[in-house]
PDB file of C-alpha atoms in Angstrom:
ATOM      1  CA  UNK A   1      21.788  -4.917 -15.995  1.00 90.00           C
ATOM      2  CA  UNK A   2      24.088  -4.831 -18.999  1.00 94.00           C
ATOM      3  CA  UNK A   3      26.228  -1.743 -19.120  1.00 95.00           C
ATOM      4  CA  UNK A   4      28.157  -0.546 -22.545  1.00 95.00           C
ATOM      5  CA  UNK A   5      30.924  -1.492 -20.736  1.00 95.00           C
ATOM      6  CA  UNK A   6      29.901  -5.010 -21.062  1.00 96.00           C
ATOM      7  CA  UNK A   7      28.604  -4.868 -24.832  1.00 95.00           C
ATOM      8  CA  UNK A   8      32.216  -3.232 -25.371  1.00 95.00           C
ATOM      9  CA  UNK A   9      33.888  -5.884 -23.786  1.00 96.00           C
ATOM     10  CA  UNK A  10      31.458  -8.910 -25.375  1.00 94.00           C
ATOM     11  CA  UNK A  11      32.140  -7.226 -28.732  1.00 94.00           C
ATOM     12  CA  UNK A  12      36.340  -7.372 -27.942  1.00 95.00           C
ATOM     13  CA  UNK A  13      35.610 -11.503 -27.118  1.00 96.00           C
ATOM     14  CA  UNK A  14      34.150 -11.573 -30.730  1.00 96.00           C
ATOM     15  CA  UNK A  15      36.393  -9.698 -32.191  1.00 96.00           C
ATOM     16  CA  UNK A  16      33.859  -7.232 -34.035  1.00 94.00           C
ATOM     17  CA  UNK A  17      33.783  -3.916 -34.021  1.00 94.00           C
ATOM     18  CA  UNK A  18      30.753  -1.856 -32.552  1.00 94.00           C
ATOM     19  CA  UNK A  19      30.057   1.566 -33.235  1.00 95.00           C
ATOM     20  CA  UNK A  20      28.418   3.662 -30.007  1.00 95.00           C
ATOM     21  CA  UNK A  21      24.905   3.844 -31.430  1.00 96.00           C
ATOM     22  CA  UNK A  22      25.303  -0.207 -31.891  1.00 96.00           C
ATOM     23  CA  UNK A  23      26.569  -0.267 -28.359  1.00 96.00           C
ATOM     24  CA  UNK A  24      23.545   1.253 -26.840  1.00 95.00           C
ATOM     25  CA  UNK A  25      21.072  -0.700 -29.219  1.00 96.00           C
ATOM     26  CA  UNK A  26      23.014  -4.062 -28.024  1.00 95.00           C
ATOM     27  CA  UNK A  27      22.644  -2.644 -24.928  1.00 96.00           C
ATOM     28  CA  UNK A  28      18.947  -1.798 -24.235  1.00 96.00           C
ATOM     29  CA  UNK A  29      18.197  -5.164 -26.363  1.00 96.00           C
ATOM     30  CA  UNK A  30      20.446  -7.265 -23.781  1.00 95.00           C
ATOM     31  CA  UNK A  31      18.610  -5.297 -20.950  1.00 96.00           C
ATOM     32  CA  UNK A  32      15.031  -6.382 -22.738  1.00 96.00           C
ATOM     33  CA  UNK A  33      16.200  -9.865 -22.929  1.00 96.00           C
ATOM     34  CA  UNK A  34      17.118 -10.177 -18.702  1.00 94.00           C
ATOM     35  CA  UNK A  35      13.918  -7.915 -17.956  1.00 95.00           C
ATOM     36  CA  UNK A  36      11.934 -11.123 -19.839  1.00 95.00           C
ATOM     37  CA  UNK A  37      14.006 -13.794 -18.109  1.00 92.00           C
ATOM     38  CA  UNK A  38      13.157 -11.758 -14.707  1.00 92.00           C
ATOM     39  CA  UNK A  39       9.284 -12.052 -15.423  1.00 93.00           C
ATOM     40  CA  UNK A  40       9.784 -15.735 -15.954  1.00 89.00           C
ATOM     41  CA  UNK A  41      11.422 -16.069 -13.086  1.00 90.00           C
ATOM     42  CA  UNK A  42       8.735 -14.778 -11.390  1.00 92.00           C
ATOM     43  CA  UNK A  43       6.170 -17.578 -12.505  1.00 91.00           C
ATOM     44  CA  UNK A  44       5.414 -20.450 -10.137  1.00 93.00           C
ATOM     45  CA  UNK A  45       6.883 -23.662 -11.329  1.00 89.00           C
ATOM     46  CA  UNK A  46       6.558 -25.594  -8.150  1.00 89.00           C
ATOM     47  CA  UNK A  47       4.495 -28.094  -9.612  1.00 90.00           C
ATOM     48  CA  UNK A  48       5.845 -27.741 -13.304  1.00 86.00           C
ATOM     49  CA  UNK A  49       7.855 -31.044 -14.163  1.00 84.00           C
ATOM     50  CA  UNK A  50      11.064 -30.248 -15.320  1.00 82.00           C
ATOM     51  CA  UNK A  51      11.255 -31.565 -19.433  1.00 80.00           C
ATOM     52  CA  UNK A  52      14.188 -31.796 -21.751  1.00 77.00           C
ATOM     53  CA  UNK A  53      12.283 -31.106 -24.646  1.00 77.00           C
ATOM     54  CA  UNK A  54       8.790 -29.835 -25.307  1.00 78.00           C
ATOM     55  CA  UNK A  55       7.663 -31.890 -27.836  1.00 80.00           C
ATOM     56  CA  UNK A  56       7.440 -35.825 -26.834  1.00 78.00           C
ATOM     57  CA  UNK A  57      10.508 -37.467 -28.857  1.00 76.00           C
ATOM     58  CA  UNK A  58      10.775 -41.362 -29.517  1.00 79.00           C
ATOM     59  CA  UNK A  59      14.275 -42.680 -29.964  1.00 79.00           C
ATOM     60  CA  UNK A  60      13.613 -44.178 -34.115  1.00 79.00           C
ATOM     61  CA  UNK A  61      16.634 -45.826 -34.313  1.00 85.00           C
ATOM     62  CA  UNK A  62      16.896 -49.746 -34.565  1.00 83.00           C
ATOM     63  CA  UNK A  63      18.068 -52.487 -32.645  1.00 86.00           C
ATOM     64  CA  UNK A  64      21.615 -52.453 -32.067  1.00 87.00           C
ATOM     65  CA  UNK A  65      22.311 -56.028 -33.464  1.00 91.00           C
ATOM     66  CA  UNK A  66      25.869 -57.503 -34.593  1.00 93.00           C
ATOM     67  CA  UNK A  67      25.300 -58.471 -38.004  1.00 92.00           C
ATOM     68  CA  UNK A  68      28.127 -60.035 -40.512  1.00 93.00           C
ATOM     69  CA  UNK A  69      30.002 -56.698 -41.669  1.00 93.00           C
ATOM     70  CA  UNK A  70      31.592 -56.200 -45.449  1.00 94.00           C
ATOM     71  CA  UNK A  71      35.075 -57.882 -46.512  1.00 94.00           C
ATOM     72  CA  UNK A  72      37.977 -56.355 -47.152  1.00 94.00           C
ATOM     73  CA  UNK A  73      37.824 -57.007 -50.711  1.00 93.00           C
ATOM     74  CA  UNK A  74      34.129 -55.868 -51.208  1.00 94.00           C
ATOM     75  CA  UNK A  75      35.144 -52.587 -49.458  1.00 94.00           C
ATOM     76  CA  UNK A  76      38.080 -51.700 -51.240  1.00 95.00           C
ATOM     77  CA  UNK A  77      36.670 -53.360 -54.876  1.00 95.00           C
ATOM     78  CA  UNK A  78      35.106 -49.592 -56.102  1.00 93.00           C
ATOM     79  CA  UNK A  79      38.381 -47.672 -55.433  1.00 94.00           C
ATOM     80  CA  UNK A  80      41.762 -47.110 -56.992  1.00 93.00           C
ATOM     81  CA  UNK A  81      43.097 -45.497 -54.144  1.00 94.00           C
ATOM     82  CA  UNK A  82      44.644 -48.522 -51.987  1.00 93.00           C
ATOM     83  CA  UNK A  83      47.673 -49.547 -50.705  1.00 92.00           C
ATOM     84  CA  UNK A  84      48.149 -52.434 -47.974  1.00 93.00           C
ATOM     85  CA  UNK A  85      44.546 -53.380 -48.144  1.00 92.00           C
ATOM     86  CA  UNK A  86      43.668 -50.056 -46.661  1.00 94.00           C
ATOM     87  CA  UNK A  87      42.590 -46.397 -48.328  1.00 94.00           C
ATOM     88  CA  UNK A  88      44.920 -44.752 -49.676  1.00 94.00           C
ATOM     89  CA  UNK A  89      44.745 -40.831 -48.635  1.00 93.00           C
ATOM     90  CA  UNK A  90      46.626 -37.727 -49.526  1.00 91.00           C
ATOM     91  CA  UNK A  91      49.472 -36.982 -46.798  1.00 89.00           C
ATOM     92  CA  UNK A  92      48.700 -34.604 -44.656  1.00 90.00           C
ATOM     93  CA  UNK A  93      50.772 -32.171 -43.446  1.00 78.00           C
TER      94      UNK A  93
END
């Protein structure tokens, strides 16, 4: 069970203030939320596989192939900033 001791304290770790009347409404809220968890808890799962993500999910991206990348030249042809054959940044700093 979450006390108001803890909603104090988890309010202090985010650095925001909570009046009493938030601190009990954080607090029976919190309490809701582990009462849930504690009925799920409950259900048998035995023969429940566990899953990652509940809808099915195909990986879309392409075939990792080494292709012929852009020159130095091309890369640098749409910029004023360079120096060195490289970007030239802002310092930072």
């Amino acid at each position: 069970m979450i006390t108001k001791e803890d909603v104090e304290h988890i309010g202090w770790l985010a650095r925001i203030d909570i009046n009493e009347q938030e601190t009990v409404e954080y607090m029976e809220k919190l309490n809701s939320v582990l009462e849930y968890f504690g009925q799920l808890d409950e259900l048998p799962t035995e023969d429940v596989a566990p899953t990652y993500h509940v809808a099915e999910i195909h990986n879309v991206f392409r075939e990792d192939v080494v292709e012929e990348c852009l020159s130095q030249e091309t890369v640098l042809a749409n910029t004023e900033h360079k120096q060195d054959g490289t970007f030239r940044v802002p310092k930072i700093g």
